[in-house]
Each structure stands twice: as C-alpha cells, then as structure tokens.
C-alpha cells in the first residue's frame, strides 16, 4: 500500500469522520480565480455550492438579501453565489467555460533557503547532509518531513514571519481595503499563567517583533529564554527522534518493504496544532511509528 501524503490524507480523515458519500470536494480557488480573476470570490462561490447541494437550512432569498445588505462587491458576490449553484447543477458545463490551460505546478519550496532564513546556513547544511546520506528511495520524503520538524514555529519564527516584507503585500492582496492591522498574540508564557485570551496589539508592535526575530541566533542555546519551555524541548527532541527513526528504517530498507517504509517516514505529516495539541499529536505519531516499525521488522525478517 502506498503512503497517503499531503491533501489526500486530509480527505481520507474527513471521509472517515463524516458521511463520505455526501461530501463534495471543490477546487474553488481555481474556479473563482478563472471566473472572476480574484480569489476573493471563493467563499461566496462555496456558499453557492453548499446551498445548491442542500447543506444550508437557509433560503435563497435570505442569502441574496444578506449579500445585498452587506453591499460589498455586490455584483461579483451575487454572480459567485450563482456560479456555485451552477457548479453543483452542472459542473461539466462550468468547467467547459474555464480556461483550458493546465494549472501551473505548485511552487517548489527551497527548503535549504528557508532553513537558512529560519536559523542560518549551518542549520540548513545539517538538514542537507542528513538528507543526502539517505537511500534515494526515501530521500524526498525525509527531506520534506525533516524540514517540517526542523522549522518548528517558535517565538522567533512567528516574529520573523509576521515582519517579512511579503506579509503586508499578501495582506493587501487578500483584502480589497485594509484600514487597520495589528497582531493578536498569546505568548506561551502568558498561557502558563492562566491567560486564555489573546493580546490585541497595534501595528506599532511590528518593531518589537522585528527585534525579537533578530535574536533567533539564541534558539536552542542555554541563553534562549523560550527554549526551556516543555513544548520547545519536545520540538527539538522530535528532530532527534525522527533522525533516529530514519536511520532505523533505512537500515531495514528493501525493495519489498519500501512502500511500508515510506508510510512510516511520512508520519510527521499527521503532527498538528500548537502547544498541548501538538504534544498530544506528537505522542500519537510516535506510538504509531513504533507499531509500524514492528511490522516493518517482521516483514524484513520473513521476506
């Protein structure tokens, strides 16, 4: 059995937790951008899909009245709602009106460059050398998931991402008009003292964030004030765990068990969330890895 990677794993999980026969999966971004030249129509297009499929206990006049009362891009939203309904009624007809050019391939992440920006060149070289030392059959999967674990989002990384020049550019591309922006943050240290609501901070907080991002060189060192938190220690330990897992799987790798090996090495794809949620998810993934390693060992011994 081949491993399930990326969005496909999410589809499997959704189908497993819902009535799979009633689910609709729509490439709404592609369709909305093709019809309207903007992804801003996606949500209303999906509203039309949900209504026409019978998933909303709201009447058509009520929805259209709400769109009119909102009075934002009214013509486009009414059209997007109608196109969403039409997609359910006759998706072949909708697809026939879209550009026939094949969608461009997703942009490949330059993981070496990303890890260099995340920490430094030495950190990226550590990732590269480990990946290049692995058998060719598992190298792409190891590259993807070791990167995911090494680029965990701590305080320094969140600060860096929020102060990247591209952040405001993407903000203005996403929303037609931006009158104000700020930051809603809940640092783990405040959560540990029982605070559950995020702090609402204005645009001025970009300066302290930019300063924090510059201190990323402290990450993982004895001088890292955030590194002593349990969740940060778990994230660093997860990197070592995965490297050990890769080494053990690579040692047992054969042509017959390659698919099973790839499935094991893809398990970090199932690590989700932050803090307690991520900790629980990590423990569950590690338990699955142990169980599947035992099966892999048995397969190797009895091949």
mmCIF file of C-alpha atoms in Angstrom:
data_model
loop_
_atom_site.group_PDB
_atom_site.id
_atom_site.type_symbol
_atom_site.label_atom_id
_atom_site.label_comp_id
_atom_site.label_asym_id
_atom_site.label_seq_id
_atom_site.Cartn_x
_atom_site.Cartn_y
_atom_site.Cartn_z
ATOM 1 C CA UNK A 1 0.000 0.000 0.000
ATOM 2 C CA UNK A 2 1.405 3.386 -0.993
ATOM 3 C CA UNK A 3 1.619 6.122 1.665
ATOM 4 C CA UNK A 4 -1.029 8.820 1.699
ATOM 5 C CA UNK A 5 0.621 12.233 1.622
ATOM 6 C CA UNK A 6 -0.465 15.862 1.623
ATOM 7 C CA UNK A 7 -4.100 16.874 0.997
ATOM 8 C CA UNK A 8 -5.080 13.291 0.224
ATOM 9 C CA UNK A 9 -4.547 12.350 3.880
ATOM 10 C CA UNK A 10 -6.941 15.127 4.921
ATOM 11 C CA UNK A 11 -9.582 13.825 2.515
ATOM 12 C CA UNK A 12 -9.234 10.339 3.993
ATOM 13 C CA UNK A 13 -9.592 11.704 7.532
ATOM 14 C CA UNK A 14 -12.629 13.811 6.598
ATOM 15 C CA UNK A 15 -14.323 10.901 4.851
ATOM 16 C CA UNK A 16 -13.616 8.690 7.845
ATOM 17 C CA UNK A 17 -15.302 11.123 10.243
ATOM 18 C CA UNK A 18 -18.290 12.078 8.051
ATOM 19 C CA UNK A 19 -20.721 10.587 5.542
ATOM 20 C CA UNK A 20 -18.233 10.234 2.716
ATOM 21 C CA UNK A 21 -20.901 9.683 0.075
ATOM 22 C CA UNK A 22 -22.359 13.130 0.786
ATOM 23 C CA UNK A 23 -19.078 15.047 0.696
ATOM 24 C CA UNK A 24 -18.214 17.468 -2.093
ATOM 25 C CA UNK A 25 -14.632 18.489 -2.842
ATOM 26 C CA UNK A 26 -14.299 21.590 -4.988
ATOM 27 C CA UNK A 27 -11.209 23.251 -6.418
ATOM 28 C CA UNK A 28 -12.882 26.535 -5.551
ATOM 29 C CA UNK A 29 -9.827 28.770 -5.728
ATOM 30 C CA UNK A 30 -9.037 27.725 -9.298
ATOM 31 C CA UNK A 31 -12.642 28.157 -10.419
ATOM 32 C CA UNK A 32 -13.183 31.518 -8.701
ATOM 33 C CA UNK A 33 -9.907 32.934 -9.998
ATOM 34 C CA UNK A 34 -10.748 31.755 -13.507
ATOM 35 C CA UNK A 35 -14.249 33.257 -13.422
ATOM 36 C CA UNK A 36 -13.544 36.478 -11.563
ATOM 37 C CA UNK A 37 -9.794 36.965 -11.744
ATOM 38 C CA UNK A 38 -9.585 37.008 -7.942
ATOM 39 C CA UNK A 39 -9.630 34.545 -5.070
ATOM 40 C CA UNK A 40 -11.816 36.963 -3.082
ATOM 41 C CA UNK A 41 -14.916 35.333 -4.592
ATOM 42 C CA UNK A 42 -14.043 31.868 -3.257
ATOM 43 C CA UNK A 43 -16.115 31.968 -0.066
ATOM 44 C CA UNK A 44 -19.304 33.145 -1.778
ATOM 45 C CA UNK A 45 -18.779 30.605 -4.568
ATOM 46 C CA UNK A 46 -18.585 27.878 -1.903
ATOM 47 C CA UNK A 47 -21.694 29.341 -0.275
ATOM 48 C CA UNK A 48 -23.498 28.733 -3.570
ATOM 49 C CA UNK A 49 -22.161 25.178 -3.724
ATOM 50 C CA UNK A 50 -23.313 24.430 -0.163
ATOM 51 C CA UNK A 51 -26.752 25.934 -0.778
ATOM 52 C CA UNK A 52 -27.393 24.079 -4.033
ATOM 53 C CA UNK A 53 -26.204 20.804 -2.508
ATOM 54 C CA UNK A 54 -28.809 21.184 0.238
ATOM 55 C CA UNK A 55 -26.342 21.647 3.089
ATOM 56 C CA UNK A 56 -27.664 25.032 4.301
ATOM 57 C CA UNK A 57 -31.030 25.439 6.109
ATOM 58 C CA UNK A 58 -31.356 28.963 4.665
ATOM 59 C CA UNK A 59 -33.468 30.123 1.755
ATOM 60 C CA UNK A 60 -32.049 31.585 -1.453
ATOM 61 C CA UNK A 61 -33.821 34.955 -0.950
ATOM 62 C CA UNK A 62 -32.396 35.215 2.578
ATOM 63 C CA UNK A 63 -28.847 34.628 1.336
ATOM 64 C CA UNK A 64 -29.197 37.082 -1.543
ATOM 65 C CA UNK A 65 -30.746 39.679 0.802
ATOM 66 C CA UNK A 66 -27.779 39.293 3.146
ATOM 67 C CA UNK A 67 -25.366 39.837 0.257
ATOM 68 C CA UNK A 68 -27.264 42.993 -0.735
ATOM 69 C CA UNK A 69 -27.306 44.315 2.825
ATOM 70 C CA UNK A 70 -23.566 43.719 3.076
ATOM 71 C CA UNK A 71 -23.197 45.878 -0.064
ATOM 72 C CA UNK A 72 -19.598 44.813 -0.668
ATOM 73 C CA UNK A 73 -18.796 43.848 -4.268
ATOM 74 C CA UNK A 74 -22.491 43.086 -4.686
ATOM 75 C CA UNK A 75 -22.491 42.175 -8.387
ATOM 76 C CA UNK A 76 -19.497 39.873 -8.037
ATOM 77 C CA UNK A 77 -20.861 38.148 -4.924
ATOM 78 C CA UNK A 78 -24.292 37.562 -6.446
ATOM 79 C CA UNK A 79 -22.601 36.127 -9.532
ATOM 80 C CA UNK A 80 -20.251 33.965 -7.436
ATOM 81 C CA UNK A 81 -23.217 32.598 -5.479
ATOM 82 C CA UNK A 82 -24.993 31.747 -8.751
ATOM 83 C CA UNK A 83 -21.886 30.092 -10.238
ATOM 84 C CA UNK A 84 -21.501 27.968 -7.104
ATOM 85 C CA UNK A 85 -25.079 26.751 -7.519
ATOM 86 C CA UNK A 86 -24.459 26.083 -11.202
ATOM 87 C CA UNK A 87 -21.343 24.028 -10.419
ATOM 88 C CA UNK A 88 -23.470 21.609 -8.378
ATOM 89 C CA UNK A 89 -26.195 21.506 -11.022
ATOM 90 C CA UNK A 90 -23.859 21.015 -13.992
ATOM 91 C CA UNK A 91 -20.187 21.040 -13.133
ATOM 92 C CA UNK A 92 -19.177 19.872 -16.618
ATOM 93 C CA UNK A 93 -20.779 22.978 -18.101
ATOM 94 C CA UNK A 94 -18.957 25.245 -15.621
ATOM 95 C CA UNK A 95 -15.642 23.530 -16.259
ATOM 96 C CA UNK A 96 -16.138 23.886 -20.024
ATOM 97 C CA UNK A 97 -16.185 27.666 -19.630
ATOM 98 C CA UNK A 98 -12.893 27.809 -17.751
ATOM 99 C CA UNK A 99 -9.515 28.315 -19.474
ATOM 100 C CA UNK A 100 -8.262 25.039 -20.931
ATOM 101 C CA UNK A 101 -4.661 25.629 -19.880
ATOM 102 C CA UNK A 102 -3.396 23.181 -17.318
ATOM 103 C CA UNK A 103 -2.922 24.631 -13.828
ATOM 104 C CA UNK A 104 0.626 25.577 -13.012
ATOM 105 C CA UNK A 105 2.514 23.236 -10.741
ATOM 106 C CA UNK A 106 2.754 24.270 -7.088
ATOM 107 C CA UNK A 107 5.827 26.308 -6.301
ATOM 108 C CA UNK A 108 8.559 24.038 -5.014
ATOM 109 C CA UNK A 109 9.808 25.101 -1.616
ATOM 110 C CA UNK A 110 13.518 25.861 -1.470
ATOM 111 C CA UNK A 111 13.956 24.157 1.868
ATOM 112 C CA UNK A 112 17.661 24.953 2.100
ATOM 113 C CA UNK A 113 16.950 28.670 1.659
ATOM 114 C CA UNK A 114 14.032 28.533 4.088
ATOM 115 C CA UNK A 115 16.106 26.860 6.808
ATOM 116 C CA UNK A 116 18.892 29.364 6.237
ATOM 117 C CA UNK A 117 16.412 32.184 6.799
ATOM 118 C CA UNK A 118 14.896 30.300 9.725
ATOM 119 C CA UNK A 119 18.217 29.913 11.550
ATOM 120 C CA UNK A 120 21.437 30.065 9.494
ATOM 121 C CA UNK A 121 23.405 28.321 6.748
ATOM 122 C CA UNK A 122 24.926 25.793 9.157
ATOM 123 C CA UNK A 123 21.446 24.689 10.198
ATOM 124 C CA UNK A 124 20.433 24.252 6.553
ATOM 125 C CA UNK A 125 23.609 22.289 5.812
ATOM 126 C CA UNK A 126 22.830 19.964 8.707
ATOM 127 C CA UNK A 127 19.468 19.190 7.086
ATOM 128 C CA UNK A 128 21.008 18.807 3.611
ATOM 129 C CA UNK A 129 23.805 16.467 4.662
ATOM 130 C CA UNK A 130 21.458 14.185 6.576
ATOM 131 C CA UNK A 131 19.031 14.000 3.653
ATOM 132 C CA UNK A 132 21.762 13.335 1.078
ATOM 133 C CA UNK A 133 23.090 10.468 3.195
ATOM 134 C CA UNK A 134 19.805 8.549 2.858
ATOM 135 C CA UNK A 135 18.925 5.956 0.181
ATOM 136 C CA UNK A 136 17.423 7.519 -2.937
ATOM 137 C CA UNK A 137 14.093 5.717 -2.428
ATOM 138 C CA UNK A 138 13.309 7.574 0.814
ATOM 139 C CA UNK A 139 15.271 10.795 0.287
ATOM 140 C CA UNK A 140 12.353 13.013 -0.930
ATOM 141 C CA UNK A 141 10.134 12.009 1.985
ATOM 142 C CA UNK A 142 12.918 12.512 4.526
ATOM 143 C CA UNK A 143 13.712 15.922 3.019
ATOM 144 C CA UNK A 144 10.090 17.011 3.388
ATOM 145 C CA UNK A 145 9.400 15.851 6.924
ATOM 146 C CA UNK A 146 12.772 16.537 8.491
ATOM 147 C CA UNK A 147 12.365 20.083 7.187
ATOM 148 C CA UNK A 148 8.917 20.284 8.759
ATOM 149 C CA UNK A 149 10.277 19.265 12.158
ATOM 150 C CA UNK A 150 13.356 21.475 11.976
ATOM 151 C CA UNK A 151 11.338 24.573 11.020
ATOM 152 C CA UNK A 152 9.044 24.449 14.063
ATOM 153 C CA UNK A 153 7.294 27.746 14.761
ATOM 154 C CA UNK A 154 8.665 29.145 17.984
ATOM 155 C CA UNK A 155 8.568 32.756 19.153
ATOM 156 C CA UNK A 156 11.468 33.818 16.922
ATOM 157 C CA UNK A 157 9.964 32.256 13.811
ATOM 158 C CA UNK A 158 6.499 33.724 14.388
ATOM 159 C CA UNK A 159 8.120 37.142 14.819
ATOM 160 C CA UNK A 160 10.126 36.679 11.609
ATOM 161 C CA UNK A 161 7.104 35.598 9.571
ATOM 162 C CA UNK A 162 4.933 38.437 10.822
ATOM 163 C CA UNK A 163 7.545 41.044 9.929
ATOM 164 C CA UNK A 164 8.527 39.729 6.484
ATOM 165 C CA UNK A 165 8.041 42.386 3.791
ATOM 166 C CA UNK A 166 5.777 39.967 1.920
ATOM 167 C CA UNK A 167 3.344 39.853 4.846
ATOM 168 C CA UNK A 168 1.788 43.262 4.215
ATOM 169 C CA UNK A 169 1.848 42.668 0.463
ATOM 170 C CA UNK A 170 -0.173 39.470 0.903
ATOM 171 C CA UNK A 171 -2.499 41.267 3.313
ATOM 172 C CA UNK A 172 -3.329 43.906 0.713
ATOM 173 C CA UNK A 173 -3.727 41.261 -1.996
ATOM 174 C CA UNK A 174 -6.151 39.283 0.168
ATOM 175 C CA UNK A 175 -8.382 42.182 1.211
ATOM 176 C CA UNK A 176 -9.672 44.859 -1.086
ATOM 177 C CA UNK A 177 -9.167 47.568 1.539
ATOM 178 C CA UNK A 178 -7.071 47.461 4.705
ATOM 179 C CA UNK A 179 -7.900 50.276 7.099
ATOM 180 C CA UNK A 180 -6.070 48.901 10.128
ATOM 181 C CA UNK A 181 -3.936 45.924 11.003
ATOM 182 C CA UNK A 182 -2.455 44.662 14.210
ATOM 183 C CA UNK A 183 -1.479 41.474 15.982
ATOM 184 C CA UNK A 184 -3.491 39.098 18.162
ATOM 185 C CA UNK A 185 -0.964 37.090 20.137
ATOM 186 C CA UNK A 186 -0.924 34.809 23.145
ATOM 187 C CA UNK A 187 2.681 34.015 24.137
ATOM 188 C CA UNK A 188 3.040 30.601 25.808
ATOM 189 C CA UNK A 189 4.486 32.243 28.916
ATOM 190 C CA UNK A 190 1.195 34.104 29.455
ATOM 191 C CA UNK A 191 -0.801 30.954 28.795
ATOM 192 C CA UNK A 192 1.215 29.203 31.500
ATOM 193 C CA UNK A 193 -0.042 31.847 33.949
ATOM 194 C CA UNK A 194 -3.636 31.041 33.045
ATOM 195 C CA UNK A 195 -4.385 33.667 30.418
ATOM 196 C CA UNK A 196 -6.635 32.279 27.690
ATOM 197 C CA UNK A 197 -7.415 35.391 25.619
ATOM 198 C CA UNK A 198 -5.011 36.773 23.049
ATOM 199 C CA UNK A 199 -3.466 40.210 23.427
ATOM 200 C CA UNK A 200 -4.645 42.705 20.831
ATOM 201 C CA UNK A 201 -1.661 44.803 19.791
ATOM 202 C CA UNK A 202 -1.484 47.559 17.206
ATOM 203 C CA UNK A 203 0.757 47.915 14.176
ATOM 204 C CA UNK A 204 3.391 49.505 16.435
ATOM 205 C CA UNK A 205 4.179 46.029 17.773
ATOM 206 C CA UNK A 206 5.897 45.200 14.485
ATOM 207 C CA UNK A 207 9.025 46.923 15.858
ATOM 208 C CA UNK A 208 9.387 44.656 18.941
ATOM 209 C CA UNK A 209 8.603 41.651 16.728
ATOM 210 C CA UNK A 210 11.331 42.593 14.259
ATOM 211 C CA UNK A 211 13.757 42.929 17.168
ATOM 212 C CA UNK A 212 12.780 39.520 18.520
ATOM 213 C CA UNK A 213 13.259 37.944 15.100
ATOM 214 C CA UNK A 214 16.868 39.156 15.061
ATOM 215 C CA UNK A 215 17.581 37.159 18.232
ATOM 216 C CA UNK A 216 16.918 33.823 16.503
ATOM 217 C CA UNK A 217 20.624 33.001 16.968
ATOM 218 C CA UNK A 218 19.724 32.240 20.614
ATOM 219 C CA UNK A 219 17.390 29.418 19.531
ATOM 220 C CA UNK A 220 18.269 26.161 21.280
ATOM 221 C CA UNK A 221 21.186 27.651 23.239
ATOM 222 C CA UNK A 222 21.407 27.973 27.046
ATOM 223 C CA UNK A 223 20.646 31.693 26.594
ATOM 224 C CA UNK A 224 17.334 31.042 24.839
ATOM 225 C CA UNK A 225 14.645 32.211 27.324
ATOM 226 C CA UNK A 226 11.916 30.388 25.382
ATOM 227 C CA UNK A 227 13.879 27.182 24.840
ATOM 228 C CA UNK A 228 13.339 25.891 28.370
ATOM 229 C CA UNK A 229 9.584 25.573 27.883
ATOM 230 C CA UNK A 230 8.401 21.957 27.699
ATOM 231 C CA UNK A 231 6.872 22.374 24.247
ATOM 232 C CA UNK A 232 10.085 23.799 22.801
ATOM 233 C CA UNK A 233 12.125 20.942 24.281
ATOM 234 C CA UNK A 234 9.664 18.454 22.774
ATOM 235 C CA UNK A 235 10.021 20.083 19.363
ATOM 236 C CA UNK A 236 13.811 19.815 19.490
ATOM 237 C CA UNK A 237 13.577 16.217 20.721
ATOM 238 C CA UNK A 238 11.230 15.408 17.831
ATOM 239 C CA UNK A 239 14.013 16.247 15.367
ATOM 240 C CA UNK A 240 16.350 13.762 17.043
ATOM 241 C CA UNK A 241 13.574 11.177 17.214
ATOM 242 C CA UNK A 242 12.866 11.462 13.501
ATOM 243 C CA UNK A 243 16.527 11.224 12.552
ATOM 244 C CA UNK A 244 16.791 8.066 14.643
ATOM 245 C CA UNK A 245 13.629 6.719 13.002
ATOM 246 C CA UNK A 246 15.045 7.408 9.542
ATOM 247 C CA UNK A 247 18.307 5.650 10.393
ATOM 248 C CA UNK A 248 16.478 2.553 11.635
ATOM 249 C CA UNK A 249 14.110 2.403 8.652
ATOM 250 C CA UNK A 250 16.967 2.940 6.187
ATOM 251 C CA UNK A 251 18.886 0.081 7.802
ATOM 252 C CA UNK A 252 15.995 -2.320 7.122
ATOM 253 C CA UNK A 253 15.047 -0.944 3.696
ATOM 254 C CA UNK A 254 14.461 -3.459 0.901
ATOM 255 C CA UNK A 255 12.630 -3.230 -2.451
ATOM 256 C CA UNK A 256 9.805 -5.270 -0.943
ATOM 257 C CA UNK A 257 9.176 -3.008 2.051
ATOM 258 C CA UNK A 258 9.836 0.405 0.502
ATOM 259 C CA UNK A 259 6.146 1.372 0.481
ATOM 260 C CA UNK A 260 5.804 0.466 4.160
ATOM 261 C CA UNK A 261 8.993 2.377 4.960
ATOM 262 C CA UNK A 262 7.707 5.495 3.189
ATOM 263 C CA UNK A 263 4.481 5.292 5.144
ATOM 264 C CA UNK A 264 6.400 5.265 8.418
ATOM 265 C CA UNK A 265 8.636 8.152 7.399
ATOM 266 C CA UNK A 266 5.592 10.187 6.353
ATOM 267 C CA UNK A 267 4.011 10.026 9.807
ATOM 268 C CA UNK A 268 5.132 13.579 10.786
ATOM 269 C CA UNK A 269 2.511 14.770 8.281
ATOM 270 C CA UNK A 270 -0.025 13.900 10.989
ATOM 271 C CA UNK A 271 1.517 16.188 13.621
ATOM 272 C CA UNK A 272 -0.872 19.107 14.041
ATOM 273 C CA UNK A 273 -1.502 22.148 16.211
ATOM 274 C CA UNK A 274 0.473 24.023 18.822
ATOM 275 C CA UNK A 275 1.473 23.503 22.447
ATOM 276 C CA UNK A 276 -0.703 20.860 24.176
ATOM 277 C CA UNK A 277 -2.452 19.825 20.972
ATOM 278 C CA UNK A 278 0.868 19.401 19.202
ATOM 279 C CA UNK A 279 2.348 17.496 22.154
ATOM 280 C CA UNK A 280 -0.535 15.024 22.120
ATOM 281 C CA UNK A 281 -0.349 14.703 18.348
ATOM 282 C CA UNK A 282 3.395 14.055 18.518
ATOM 283 C CA UNK A 283 2.951 11.304 21.109
ATOM 284 C CA UNK A 284 0.276 9.636 18.975
ATOM 285 C CA UNK A 285 2.502 9.749 15.901
ATOM 286 C CA UNK A 286 5.435 8.284 17.798
ATOM 287 C CA UNK A 287 3.226 5.460 19.067
ATOM 288 C CA UNK A 288 2.098 4.717 15.503
ATOM 289 C CA UNK A 289 5.716 4.714 14.385
ATOM 290 C CA UNK A 290 6.615 2.093 16.983
ATOM 291 C CA UNK A 291 3.739 -0.160 15.911
ATOM 292 C CA UNK A 292 4.571 0.155 12.223
ATOM 293 C CA UNK A 293 8.272 -0.348 12.841
ATOM 294 C CA UNK A 294 7.473 -3.668 14.459
ATOM 295 C CA UNK A 295 5.547 -4.700 11.339
ATOM 296 C CA UNK A 296 8.385 -3.489 9.146
ATOM 297 C CA UNK A 297 10.894 -5.513 11.152
ATOM 298 C CA UNK A 298 8.715 -8.604 10.867
ATOM 299 C CA UNK A 299 8.382 -8.058 7.115
ATOM 300 C CA UNK A 300 12.141 -7.684 6.812
ATOM 301 C CA UNK A 301 12.920 -10.794 8.850
ATOM 302 C CA UNK A 302 10.423 -13.008 6.994
ATOM 303 C CA UNK A 303 10.910 -11.673 3.493
#
